Amino acid sequence: GSNMLETIPVAGKAVRLNQIESLSTGGEATNVTNEVHPSWGEAAGRITKQLGLLIAGFDIMCDDIAEPLSNSYFPMLEINSMPGFKLHEYPTTGSPVHIAPLLLDAISR
């Protein structure tokens, strides 16, 4: 097979870059909320406040979310100011997290 990194796509032709599906296109979500080390949430909370947001969704890439955040390096892929809740409410794997009560609690503070 040819090496994709050395291939020049034909103009107008779609090229699939990886095998990972987006949640919006039918990908899967595993709920790891109970495994997240508190340092990740603390950093996300600080960043959310610094951006002047009430809530934010963070897409991050790390080896093990249960391990503490190291050297204040936050490997962020994207911050969503209007995050979707479906992956938490209806995960493919893991227990659901009901977001509405948590959001209402945060608003009432």
PDB file of N, CA and C in Angstrom:
ATOM      1  N   GLY A   1       0.817  -1.184   0.000  1.00  0.00           N
ATOM      2  CA  GLY A   1       0.000   0.000   0.000  1.00  0.00           C
ATOM      3  C   GLY A   1       0.855   1.240   0.000  1.00  0.00           C
ATOM      4  N   SER A   2       0.270   2.338  -0.422  1.00  0.00           N
ATOM      5  CA  SER A   2       1.007   3.594  -0.473  1.00  0.00           C
ATOM      6  C   SER A   2       0.982   4.277   0.894  1.00  0.00           C
ATOM      7  N   ASN A   3       2.000   5.054   1.161  1.00  0.00           N
ATOM      8  CA  ASN A   3       2.097   5.812   2.402  1.00  0.00           C
ATOM      9  C   ASN A   3       1.232   7.061   2.275  1.00  0.00           C
ATOM     10  N   MET A   4       0.197   7.189   3.124  1.00  0.00           N
ATOM     11  CA  MET A   4      -0.727   8.325   3.044  1.00  0.00           C
ATOM     12  C   MET A   4      -0.029   9.668   3.218  1.00  0.00           C
ATOM     13  N   LEU A   5       1.078   9.687   3.976  1.00  0.00           N
ATOM     14  CA  LEU A   5       1.776  10.951   4.196  1.00  0.00           C
ATOM     15  C   LEU A   5       2.483  11.435   2.936  1.00  0.00           C
ATOM     16  N   GLU A   6       2.704  10.542   1.999  1.00  0.00           N
ATOM     17  CA  GLU A   6       3.388  10.905   0.758  1.00  0.00           C
ATOM     18  C   GLU A   6       2.424  11.034  -0.411  1.00  0.00           C
ATOM     19  N   THR A   7       1.131  10.915  -0.145  1.00  0.00           N
ATOM     20  CA  THR A   7       0.119  10.961  -1.191  1.00  0.00           C
ATOM     21  C   THR A   7      -0.424  12.377  -1.328  1.00  0.00           C
ATOM     22  N   ILE A   8      -0.541  12.853  -2.555  1.00  0.00           N
ATOM     23  CA  ILE A   8      -1.162  14.152  -2.826  1.00  0.00           C
ATOM     24  C   ILE A   8      -2.559  13.872  -3.351  1.00  0.00           C
ATOM     25  N   PRO A   9      -3.599  14.302  -2.605  1.00  0.00           N
ATOM     26  CA  PRO A   9      -4.967  14.005  -3.035  1.00  0.00           C
ATOM     27  C   PRO A   9      -5.334  14.781  -4.301  1.00  0.00           C
ATOM     28  N   VAL A  10      -6.217  14.196  -5.084  1.00  0.00           N
ATOM     29  CA  VAL A  10      -6.753  14.839  -6.272  1.00  0.00           C
ATOM     30  C   VAL A  10      -7.690  15.955  -5.817  1.00  0.00           C
ATOM     31  N   ALA A  11      -7.622  17.102  -6.479  1.00  0.00           N
ATOM     32  CA  ALA A  11      -8.476  18.244  -6.128  1.00  0.00           C
ATOM     33  C   ALA A  11      -9.935  17.825  -6.088  1.00  0.00           C
ATOM     34  N   GLY A  12     -10.627  18.185  -5.012  1.00  0.00           N
ATOM     35  CA  GLY A  12     -12.042  17.901  -4.869  1.00  0.00           C
ATOM     36  C   GLY A  12     -12.353  16.514  -4.317  1.00  0.00           C
ATOM     37  N   LYS A  13     -11.332  15.682  -4.102  1.00  0.00           N
ATOM     38  CA  LYS A  13     -11.559  14.334  -3.583  1.00  0.00           C
ATOM     39  C   LYS A  13     -11.423  14.332  -2.058  1.00  0.00           C
ATOM     40  N   ALA A  14     -12.398  13.732  -1.360  1.00  0.00           N
ATOM     41  CA  ALA A  14     -12.337  13.621   0.100  1.00  0.00           C
ATOM     42  C   ALA A  14     -11.325  12.545   0.476  1.00  0.00           C
ATOM     43  N   VAL A  15     -10.543  12.827   1.503  1.00  0.00           N
ATOM     44  CA  VAL A  15      -9.550  11.878   1.988  1.00  0.00           C
ATOM     45  C   VAL A  15      -9.823  11.605   3.457  1.00  0.00           C
ATOM     46  N   ARG A  16     -10.030  10.343   3.822  1.00  0.00           N
ATOM     47  CA  ARG A  16     -10.248   9.973   5.220  1.00  0.00           C
ATOM     48  C   ARG A  16      -8.889   9.939   5.909  1.00  0.00           C
ATOM     49  N   LEU A  17      -8.749  10.716   6.998  1.00  0.00           N
ATOM     50  CA  LEU A  17      -7.468  10.835   7.677  1.00  0.00           C
ATOM     51  C   LEU A  17      -7.255   9.790   8.754  1.00  0.00           C
ATOM     52  N   ASN A  18      -8.323   9.310   9.364  1.00  0.00           N
ATOM     53  CA  ASN A  18      -8.174   8.303  10.413  1.00  0.00           C
ATOM     54  C   ASN A  18      -9.436   7.463  10.510  1.00  0.00           C
ATOM     55  N   GLN A  19      -9.388   6.473  11.386  1.00  0.00           N
ATOM     56  CA  GLN A  19     -10.514   5.571  11.550  1.00  0.00           C
ATOM     57  C   GLN A  19     -11.426   5.974  12.703  1.00  0.00           C
ATOM     58  N   ILE A  20     -11.121   7.063  13.399  1.00  0.00           N
ATOM     59  CA  ILE A  20     -11.908   7.490  14.548  1.00  0.00           C
ATOM     60  C   ILE A  20     -13.136   8.255  14.078  1.00  0.00           C
ATOM     61  N   GLU A  21     -14.279   7.841  14.537  1.00  0.00           N
ATOM     62  CA  GLU A  21     -15.524   8.513  14.202  1.00  0.00           C
ATOM     63  C   GLU A  21     -15.805   9.622  15.208  1.00  0.00           C
ATOM     64  N   SER A  22     -16.354  10.694  14.737  1.00  0.00           N
ATOM     65  CA  SER A  22     -16.830  11.760  15.610  1.00  0.00           C
ATOM     66  C   SER A  22     -18.127  11.296  16.256  1.00  0.00           C
ATOM     67  N   LEU A  23     -18.414  11.790  17.451  1.00  0.00           N
ATOM     68  CA  LEU A  23     -19.697  11.452  18.086  1.00  0.00           C
ATOM     69  C   LEU A  23     -20.865  11.906  17.232  1.00  0.00           C
ATOM     70  N   SER A  24     -20.682  13.023  16.536  1.00  0.00           N
ATOM     71  CA  SER A  24     -21.771  13.550  15.715  1.00  0.00           C
ATOM     72  C   SER A  24     -22.015  12.702  14.467  1.00  0.00           C
ATOM     73  N   THR A  25     -21.055  11.824  14.121  1.00  0.00           N
ATOM     74  CA  THR A  25     -21.234  10.978  12.941  1.00  0.00           C
ATOM     75  C   THR A  25     -21.388   9.512  13.324  1.00  0.00           C
ATOM     76  N   GLY A  26     -21.784   9.253  14.570  1.00  0.00           N
ATOM     77  CA  GLY A  26     -22.057   7.884  14.976  1.00  0.00           C
ATOM     78  C   GLY A  26     -20.945   7.202  15.746  1.00  0.00           C
ATOM     79  N   GLY A  27     -19.948   7.961  16.160  1.00  0.00           N
ATOM     80  CA  GLY A  27     -18.873   7.379  16.955  1.00  0.00           C
ATOM     81  C   GLY A  27     -19.367   6.961  18.327  1.00  0.00           C
ATOM     82  N   GLU A  28     -18.491   6.352  19.103  1.00  0.00           N
ATOM     83  CA  GLU A  28     -18.866   5.852  20.421  1.00  0.00           C
ATOM     84  C   GLU A  28     -18.266   6.709  21.525  1.00  0.00           C
ATOM     85  N   ALA A  29     -18.921   6.707  22.688  1.00  0.00           N
ATOM     86  CA  ALA A  29     -18.442   7.463  23.838  1.00  0.00           C
ATOM     87  C   ALA A  29     -18.394   6.556  25.059  1.00  0.00           C
ATOM     88  N   THR A  30     -17.272   6.590  25.750  1.00  0.00           N
ATOM     89  CA  THR A  30     -17.139   5.866  27.009  1.00  0.00           C
ATOM     90  C   THR A  30     -17.106   6.889  28.127  1.00  0.00           C
ATOM     91  N   ASN A  31     -17.990   6.732  29.101  1.00  0.00           N
ATOM     92  CA  ASN A  31     -18.024   7.655  30.227  1.00  0.00           C
ATOM     93  C   ASN A  31     -16.929   7.279  31.217  1.00  0.00           C
ATOM     94  N   VAL A  32     -15.973   8.201  31.416  1.00  0.00           N
ATOM     95  CA  VAL A  32     -14.875   7.980  32.360  1.00  0.00           C
ATOM     96  C   VAL A  32     -14.906   9.012  33.494  1.00  0.00           C
ATOM     97  N   THR A  33     -16.050   9.640  33.695  1.00  0.00           N
ATOM     98  CA  THR A  33     -16.186  10.702  34.696  1.00  0.00           C
ATOM     99  C   THR A  33     -15.643  10.286  36.059  1.00  0.00           C
ATOM    100  N   ASN A  34     -15.970   9.087  36.504  1.00  0.00           N
ATOM    101  CA  ASN A  34     -15.535   8.648  37.832  1.00  0.00           C
ATOM    102  C   ASN A  34     -14.054   8.320  37.912  1.00  0.00           C
ATOM    103  N   GLU A  35     -13.375   8.263  36.772  1.00  0.00           N
ATOM    104  CA  GLU A  35     -11.946   7.952  36.747  1.00  0.00           C
ATOM    105  C   GLU A  35     -11.066   9.192  36.636  1.00  0.00           C
ATOM    106  N   VAL A  36     -11.653  10.344  36.361  1.00  0.00           N
ATOM    107  CA  VAL A  36     -10.884  11.570  36.122  1.00  0.00           C
ATOM    108  C   VAL A  36     -10.207  12.040  37.408  1.00  0.00           C
ATOM    109  N   HIS A  37      -8.889  12.264  37.334  1.00  0.00           N
ATOM    110  CA  HIS A  37      -8.168  12.800  38.487  1.00  0.00           C
ATOM    111  C   HIS A  37      -8.639  14.235  38.735  1.00  0.00           C
ATOM    112  N   PRO A  38      -8.834  14.631  39.987  1.00  0.00           N
ATOM    113  CA  PRO A  38      -9.350  15.974  40.291  1.00  0.00           C
ATOM    114  C   PRO A  38      -8.551  17.120  39.671  1.00  0.00           C
ATOM    115  N   SER A  39      -7.264  16.941  39.438  1.00  0.00           N
ATOM    116  CA  SER A  39      -6.451  18.027  38.877  1.00  0.00           C
ATOM    117  C   SER A  39      -6.916  18.426  37.471  1.00  0.00           C
ATOM    118  N   TRP A  40      -7.480  17.479  36.716  1.00  0.00           N
ATOM    119  CA  TRP A  40      -7.997  17.794  35.383  1.00  0.00           C
ATOM    120  C   TRP A  40      -9.216  18.712  35.494  1.00  0.00           C
ATOM    121  N   GLY A  41     -10.120  18.384  36.421  1.00  0.00           N
ATOM    122  CA  GLY A  41     -11.312  19.204  36.616  1.00  0.00           C
ATOM    123  C   GLY A  41     -10.977  20.585  37.141  1.00  0.00           C
ATOM    124  N   GLU A  42      -9.998  20.656  38.044  1.00  0.00           N
ATOM    125  CA  GLU A  42      -9.587  21.951  38.581  1.00  0.00           C
ATOM    126  C   GLU A  42      -9.028  22.844  37.474  1.00  0.00           C
ATOM    127  N   ALA A  43      -8.189  22.285  36.612  1.00  0.00           N
ATOM    128  CA  ALA A  43      -7.620  23.058  35.506  1.00  0.00           C
ATOM    129  C   ALA A  43      -8.711  23.489  34.531  1.00  0.00           C
ATOM    130  N   ALA A  44      -9.623  22.574  34.209  1.00  0.00           N
ATOM    131  CA  ALA A  44     -10.720  22.903  33.296  1.00  0.00           C
ATOM    132  C   ALA A  44     -11.601  24.000  33.891  1.00  0.00           C
ATOM    133  N   GLY A  45     -11.849  23.930  35.194  1.00  0.00           N
ATOM    134  CA  GLY A  45     -12.645  24.965  35.864  1.00  0.00           C
ATOM    135  C   GLY A  45     -11.982  26.328  35.801  1.00  0.00           C
ATOM    136  N   ARG A  46     -10.676  26.373  36.044  1.00  0.00           N
ATOM    137  CA  ARG A  46      -9.940  27.650  35.968  1.00  0.00           C
ATOM    138  C   ARG A  46      -9.995  28.229  34.557  1.00  0.00           C
ATOM    139  N   ILE A  47      -9.778  27.389  33.569  1.00  0.00           N
ATOM    140  CA  ILE A  47      -9.798  27.855  32.183  1.00  0.00           C
ATOM    141  C   ILE A  47     -11.194  28.348  31.809  1.00  0.00           C
ATOM    142  N   THR A  48     -12.219  27.623  32.225  1.00  0.00           N
ATOM    143  CA  THR A  48     -13.595  28.019  31.939  1.00  0.00           C
ATOM    144  C   THR A  48     -13.882  29.401  32.516  1.00  0.00           C
ATOM    145  N   LYS A  49     -13.487  29.632  33.769  1.00  0.00           N
ATOM    146  CA  LYS A  49     -13.698  30.941  34.400  1.00  0.00           C
ATOM    147  C   LYS A  49     -12.898  32.033  33.709  1.00  0.00           C
ATOM    148  N   GLN A  50     -11.648  31.733  33.336  1.00  0.00           N
ATOM    149  CA  GLN A  50     -10.813  32.715  32.652  1.00  0.00           C
ATOM    150  C   GLN A  50     -11.405  33.132  31.308  1.00  0.00           C
ATOM    151  N   LEU A  51     -12.126  32.228  30.674  1.00  0.00           N
ATOM    152  CA  LEU A  51     -12.781  32.531  29.410  1.00  0.00           C
ATOM    153  C   LEU A  51     -14.127  33.228  29.604  1.00  0.00           C
ATOM    154  N   GLY A  52     -14.559  33.368  30.859  1.00  0.00           N
ATOM    155  CA  GLY A  52     -15.829  34.020  31.148  1.00  0.00           C
ATOM    156  C   GLY A  52     -17.029  33.156  30.812  1.00  0.00           C
ATOM    157  N   LEU A  53     -16.853  31.842  30.847  1.00  0.00           N
ATOM    158  CA  LEU A  53     -17.935  30.922  30.525  1.00  0.00           C
ATOM    159  C   LEU A  53     -18.513  30.301  31.788  1.00  0.00           C
ATOM    160  N   LEU A  54     -19.782  29.944  31.739  1.00  0.00           N
ATOM    161  CA  LEU A  54     -20.419  29.219  32.840  1.00  0.00           C
ATOM    162  C   LEU A  54     -20.072  27.737  32.748  1.00  0.00           C
ATOM    163  N   ILE A  55     -20.133  27.214  31.530  1.00  0.00           N
ATOM    164  CA  ILE A  55     -19.782  25.814  31.293  1.00  0.00           C
ATOM    165  C   ILE A  55     -18.908  25.741  30.047  1.00  0.00           C
ATOM    166  N   ALA A  56     -18.150  24.669  29.930  1.00  0.00           N
ATOM    167  CA  ALA A  56     -17.352  24.425  28.738  1.00  0.00           C
ATOM    168  C   ALA A  56     -17.083  22.933  28.643  1.00  0.00           C
ATOM    169  N   GLY A  57     -16.958  22.460  27.434  1.00  0.00           N
ATOM    170  CA  GLY A  57     -16.589  21.077  27.193  1.00  0.00           C
ATOM    171  C   GLY A  57     -15.164  21.047  26.679  1.00  0.00           C
ATOM    172  N   PHE A  58     -14.342  20.188  27.248  1.00  0.00           N
ATOM    173  CA  PHE A  58     -12.937  20.102  26.866  1.00  0.00           C
ATOM    174  C   PHE A  58     -12.665  18.781  26.172  1.00  0.00           C
ATOM    175  N   ASP A  59     -12.099  18.856  25.001  1.00  0.00           N
ATOM    176  CA  ASP A  59     -11.613  17.669  24.308  1.00  0.00           C
ATOM    177  C   ASP A  59     -10.108  17.650  24.549  1.00  0.00           C
ATOM    178  N   ILE A  60      -9.657  16.630  25.261  1.00  0.00           N
ATOM    179  CA  ILE A  60      -8.234  16.530  25.586  1.00  0.00           C
ATOM    180  C   ILE A  60      -7.709  15.169  25.144  1.00  0.00           C
ATOM    181  N   MET A  61      -6.399  15.094  25.032  1.00  0.00           N
ATOM    182  CA  MET A  61      -5.763  13.836  24.673  1.00  0.00           C
ATOM    183  C   MET A  61      -4.696  13.542  25.715  1.00  0.00           C
ATOM    184  N   CYS A  62      -4.852  12.399  26.387  1.00  0.00           N
ATOM    185  CA  CYS A  62      -3.870  12.028  27.404  1.00  0.00           C
ATOM    186  C   CYS A  62      -3.774  10.507  27.473  1.00  0.00           C
ATOM    187  N   ASP A  63      -2.718  10.026  28.098  1.00  0.00           N
ATOM    188  CA  ASP A  63      -2.523   8.582  28.225  1.00  0.00           C
ATOM    189  C   ASP A  63      -3.446   7.967  29.269  1.00  0.00           C
ATOM    190  N   ASP A  64      -3.610   8.658  30.407  1.00  0.00           N
ATOM    191  CA  ASP A  64      -4.415   8.101  31.497  1.00  0.00           C
ATOM    192  C   ASP A  64      -5.054   9.235  32.282  1.00  0.00           C
ATOM    193  N   ILE A  65      -6.356   9.423  32.114  1.00  0.00           N
ATOM    194  CA  ILE A  65      -7.091  10.516  32.754  1.00  0.00           C
ATOM    195  C   ILE A  65      -7.146  10.352  34.273  1.00  0.00           C
ATOM    196  N   ALA A  66      -6.845   9.153  34.771  1.00  0.00           N
ATOM    197  CA  ALA A  66      -6.836   8.920  36.216  1.00  0.00           C
ATOM    198  C   ALA A  66      -5.549   9.424  36.863  1.00  0.00           C
ATOM    199  N   GLU A  67      -4.539   9.696  36.053  1.00  0.00           N
ATOM    200  CA  GLU A  67      -3.276  10.228  36.569  1.00  0.00           C
ATOM    201  C   GLU A  67      -3.372  11.739  36.687  1.00  0.00           C
ATOM    202  N   PRO A  68      -2.657  12.340  37.653  1.00  0.00           N
ATOM    203  CA  PRO A  68      -2.722  13.797  37.804  1.00  0.00           C
ATOM    204  C   PRO A  68      -2.151  14.529  36.590  1.00  0.00           C
ATOM    205  N   LEU A  69      -2.659  15.697  36.376  1.00  0.00           N
ATOM    206  CA  LEU A  69      -2.157  16.600  35.345  1.00  0.00           C
ATOM    207  C   LEU A  69      -0.695  16.879  35.655  1.00  0.00           C
ATOM    208  N   SER A  70       0.190  16.727  34.690  1.00  0.00           N
ATOM    209  CA  SER A  70       1.614  16.898  34.971  1.00  0.00           C
ATOM    210  C   SER A  70       2.159  18.207  34.428  1.00  0.00           C
ATOM    211  N   ASN A  71       2.949  18.874  35.235  1.00  0.00           N
ATOM    212  CA  ASN A  71       3.650  20.104  34.844  1.00  0.00           C
ATOM    213  C   ASN A  71       2.725  21.180  34.273  1.00  0.00           C
ATOM    214  N   SER A  72       1.487  21.201  34.715  1.00  0.00           N
ATOM    215  CA  SER A  72       0.498  22.172  34.239  1.00  0.00           C
ATOM    216  C   SER A  72       0.315  22.128  32.726  1.00  0.00           C
ATOM    217  N   TYR A  73       0.715  21.025  32.093  1.00  0.00           N
ATOM    218  CA  TYR A  73       0.526  20.851  30.654  1.00  0.00           C
ATOM    219  C   TYR A  73      -0.862  20.291  30.429  1.00  0.00           C
ATOM    220  N   PHE A  74      -1.701  21.015  29.752  1.00  0.00           N
ATOM    221  CA  PHE A  74      -3.089  20.623  29.505  1.00  0.00           C
ATOM    222  C   PHE A  74      -3.239  20.338  28.018  1.00  0.00           C
ATOM    223  N   PRO A  75      -3.192  19.064  27.605  1.00  0.00           N
ATOM    224  CA  PRO A  75      -3.195  18.706  26.181  1.00  0.00           C
ATOM    225  C   PRO A  75      -4.576  18.852  25.540  1.00  0.00           C
ATOM    226  N   MET A  76      -4.957  20.088  25.298  1.00  0.00           N
ATOM    227  CA  MET A  76      -6.293  20.427  24.848  1.00  0.00           C
ATOM    228  C   MET A  76      -6.388  20.395  23.326  1.00  0.00           C
ATOM    229  N   LEU A  77      -7.383  19.700  22.827  1.00  0.00           N
ATOM    230  CA  LEU A  77      -7.646  19.688  21.395  1.00  0.00           C
ATOM    231  C   LEU A  77      -8.657  20.758  21.018  1.00  0.00           C
ATOM    232  N   GLU A  78      -9.633  20.958  21.926  1.00  0.00           N
ATOM    233  CA  GLU A  78     -10.714  21.890  21.626  1.00  0.00           C
ATOM    234  C   GLU A  78     -11.463  22.235  22.910  1.00  0.00           C
ATOM    235  N   ILE A  79     -11.962  23.472  22.970  1.00  0.00           N
ATOM    236  CA  ILE A  79     -12.879  23.879  24.038  1.00  0.00           C
ATOM    237  C   ILE A  79     -14.202  24.207  23.371  1.00  0.00           C
ATOM    238  N   ASN A  80     -15.269  23.616  23.873  1.00  0.00           N
ATOM    239  CA  ASN A  80     -16.603  23.875  23.340  1.00  0.00           C
ATOM    240  C   ASN A  80     -17.373  24.755  24.311  1.00  0.00           C
ATOM    241  N   SER A  81     -17.755  25.949  23.854  1.00  0.00           N
ATOM    242  CA  SER A  81     -18.520  26.839  24.725  1.00  0.00           C
ATOM    243  C   SER A  81     -19.976  26.415  24.813  1.00  0.00           C
ATOM    244  N   MET A  82     -20.402  25.551  23.908  1.00  0.00           N
ATOM    245  CA  MET A  82     -21.756  24.992  23.930  1.00  0.00           C
ATOM    246  C   MET A  82     -21.632  23.476  23.772  1.00  0.00           C
ATOM    247  N   PRO A  83     -21.130  22.791  24.806  1.00  0.00           N
ATOM    248  CA  PRO A  83     -20.876  21.354  24.672  1.00  0.00           C
ATOM    249  C   PRO A  83     -22.165  20.539  24.598  1.00  0.00           C
ATOM    250  N   GLY A  84     -22.073  19.434  23.899  1.00  0.00           N
ATOM    251  CA  GLY A  84     -23.195  18.510  23.836  1.00  0.00           C
ATOM    252  C   GLY A  84     -23.214  17.655  25.096  1.00  0.00           C
ATOM    253  N   PHE A  85     -24.382  17.315  25.551  1.00  0.00           N
ATOM    254  CA  PHE A  85     -24.533  16.510  26.767  1.00  0.00           C
ATOM    255  C   PHE A  85     -24.858  15.054  26.473  1.00  0.00           C
ATOM    256  N   LYS A  86     -25.164  14.746  25.220  1.00  0.00           N
ATOM    257  CA  LYS A  86     -25.606  13.404  24.858  1.00  0.00           C
ATOM    258  C   LYS A  86     -24.592  12.334  25.274  1.00  0.00           C
ATOM    259  N   LEU A  87     -23.300  12.595  25.075  1.00  0.00           N
ATOM    260  CA  LEU A  87     -22.304  11.578  25.394  1.00  0.00           C
ATOM    261  C   LEU A  87     -22.264  11.274  26.884  1.00  0.00           C
ATOM    262  N   HIS A  88     -22.683  12.225  27.716  1.00  0.00           N
ATOM    263  CA  HIS A  88     -22.734  11.987  29.166  1.00  0.00           C
ATOM    264  C   HIS A  88     -24.046  11.303  29.569  1.00  0.00           C
ATOM    265  N   GLU A  89     -25.129  11.762  28.972  1.00  0.00           N
ATOM    266  CA  GLU A  89     -26.451  11.215  29.299  1.00  0.00           C
ATOM    267  C   GLU A  89     -26.642   9.805  28.751  1.00  0.00           C
ATOM    268  N   TYR A  90     -26.085   9.548  27.567  1.00  0.00           N
ATOM    269  CA  TYR A  90     -26.278   8.264  26.897  1.00  0.00           C
ATOM    270  C   TYR A  90     -24.947   7.717  26.374  1.00  0.00           C
ATOM    271  N   PRO A  91     -24.009   7.406  27.260  1.00  0.00           N
ATOM    272  CA  PRO A  91     -22.726   6.885  26.779  1.00  0.00           C
ATOM    273  C   PRO A  91     -22.881   5.481  26.188  1.00  0.00           C
ATOM    274  N   THR A  92     -22.024   5.157  25.258  1.00  0.00           N
ATOM    275  CA  THR A  92     -22.017   3.808  24.691  1.00  0.00           C
ATOM    276  C   THR A  92     -21.592   2.810  25.762  1.00  0.00           C
ATOM    277  N   THR A  93     -20.601   3.205  26.564  1.00  0.00           N
ATOM    278  CA  THR A  93     -20.067   2.372  27.636  1.00  0.00           C
ATOM    279  C   THR A  93     -19.974   3.219  28.904  1.00  0.00           C
ATOM    280  N   GLY A  94     -20.281   2.630  30.031  1.00  0.00           N
ATOM    281  CA  GLY A  94     -20.185   3.351  31.301  1.00  0.00           C
ATOM    282  C   GLY A  94     -21.533   3.857  31.765  1.00  0.00           C
ATOM    283  N   SER A  95     -21.556   4.338  32.996  1.00  0.00           N
ATOM    284  CA  SER A  95     -22.798   4.834  33.592  1.00  0.00           C
ATOM    285  C   SER A  95     -23.097   6.250  33.118  1.00  0.00           C
ATOM    286  N   PRO A  96     -24.375   6.562  32.904  1.00  0.00           N
ATOM    287  CA  PRO A  96     -24.725   7.920  32.495  1.00  0.00           C
ATOM    288  C   PRO A  96     -24.519   8.929  33.629  1.00  0.00           C
ATOM    289  N   VAL A  97     -24.234  10.156  33.237  1.00  0.00           N
ATOM    290  CA  VAL A  97     -24.159  11.273  34.175  1.00  0.00           C
ATOM    291  C   VAL A  97     -25.270  12.232  33.762  1.00  0.00           C
ATOM    292  N   HIS A  98     -26.186  12.511  34.672  1.00  0.00           N
ATOM    293  CA  HIS A  98     -27.306  13.398  34.366  1.00  0.00           C
ATOM    294  C   HIS A  98     -26.864  14.844  34.565  1.00  0.00           C
ATOM    295  N   ILE A  99     -26.721  15.543  33.464  1.00  0.00           N
ATOM    296  CA  ILE A  99     -26.125  16.879  33.430  1.00  0.00           C
ATOM    297  C   ILE A  99     -27.061  17.965  33.953  1.00  0.00           C
ATOM    298  N   ALA A 100     -28.358  17.887  33.659  1.00  0.00           N
ATOM    299  CA  ALA A 100     -29.286  18.964  34.019  1.00  0.00           C
ATOM    300  C   ALA A 100     -29.215  19.344  35.501  1.00  0.00           C
ATOM    301  N   PRO A 101     -29.273  18.397  36.441  1.00  0.00           N
ATOM    302  CA  PRO A 101     -29.198  18.791  37.856  1.00  0.00           C
ATOM    303  C   PRO A 101     -27.857  19.457  38.205  1.00  0.00           C
ATOM    304  N   LEU A 102     -26.776  18.985  37.599  1.00  0.00           N
ATOM    305  CA  LEU A 102     -25.462  19.578  37.865  1.00  0.00           C
ATOM    306  C   LEU A 102     -25.390  21.001  37.329  1.00  0.00           C
ATOM    307  N   LEU A 103     -25.953  21.206  36.146  1.00  0.00           N
ATOM    308  CA  LEU A 103     -25.964  22.533  35.537  1.00  0.00           C
ATOM    309  C   LEU A 103     -26.830  23.500  36.342  1.00  0.00           C
ATOM    310  N   LEU A 104     -27.989  23.036  36.757  1.00  0.00           N
ATOM    311  CA  LEU A 104     -28.863  23.895  37.569  1.00  0.00           C
ATOM    312  C   LEU A 104     -28.213  24.259  38.893  1.00  0.00           C
ATOM    313  N   ASP A 105     -27.491  23.308  39.488  1.00  0.00           N
ATOM    314  CA  ASP A 105     -26.775  23.583  40.729  1.00  0.00           C
ATOM    315  C   ASP A 105     -25.692  24.633  40.502  1.00  0.00           C
ATOM    316  N   ALA A 106     -24.971  24.537  39.388  1.00  0.00           N
ATOM    317  CA  ALA A 106     -23.914  25.494  39.086  1.00  0.00           C
ATOM    318  C   ALA A 106     -24.479  26.894  38.847  1.00  0.00           C
ATOM    319  N   ILE A 107     -25.617  26.966  38.181  1.00  0.00           N
ATOM    320  CA  ILE A 107     -26.243  28.260  37.901  1.00  0.00           C
ATOM    321  C   ILE A 107     -26.736  28.930  39.166  1.00  0.00           C
ATOM    322  N   SER A 108     -27.218  28.137  40.126  1.00  0.00           N
ATOM    323  CA  SER A 108     -27.812  28.703  41.334  1.00  0.00           C
ATOM    324  C   SER A 108     -26.766  29.164  42.362  1.00  0.00           C
ATOM    325  N   ARG A 109     -25.502  28.933  42.110  1.00  0.00           N
ATOM    326  CA  ARG A 109     -24.463  29.343  43.062  1.00  0.00           C
ATOM    327  C   ARG A 109     -24.205  30.826  43.020  1.00  0.00           C
TER     328      ARG A 109
END
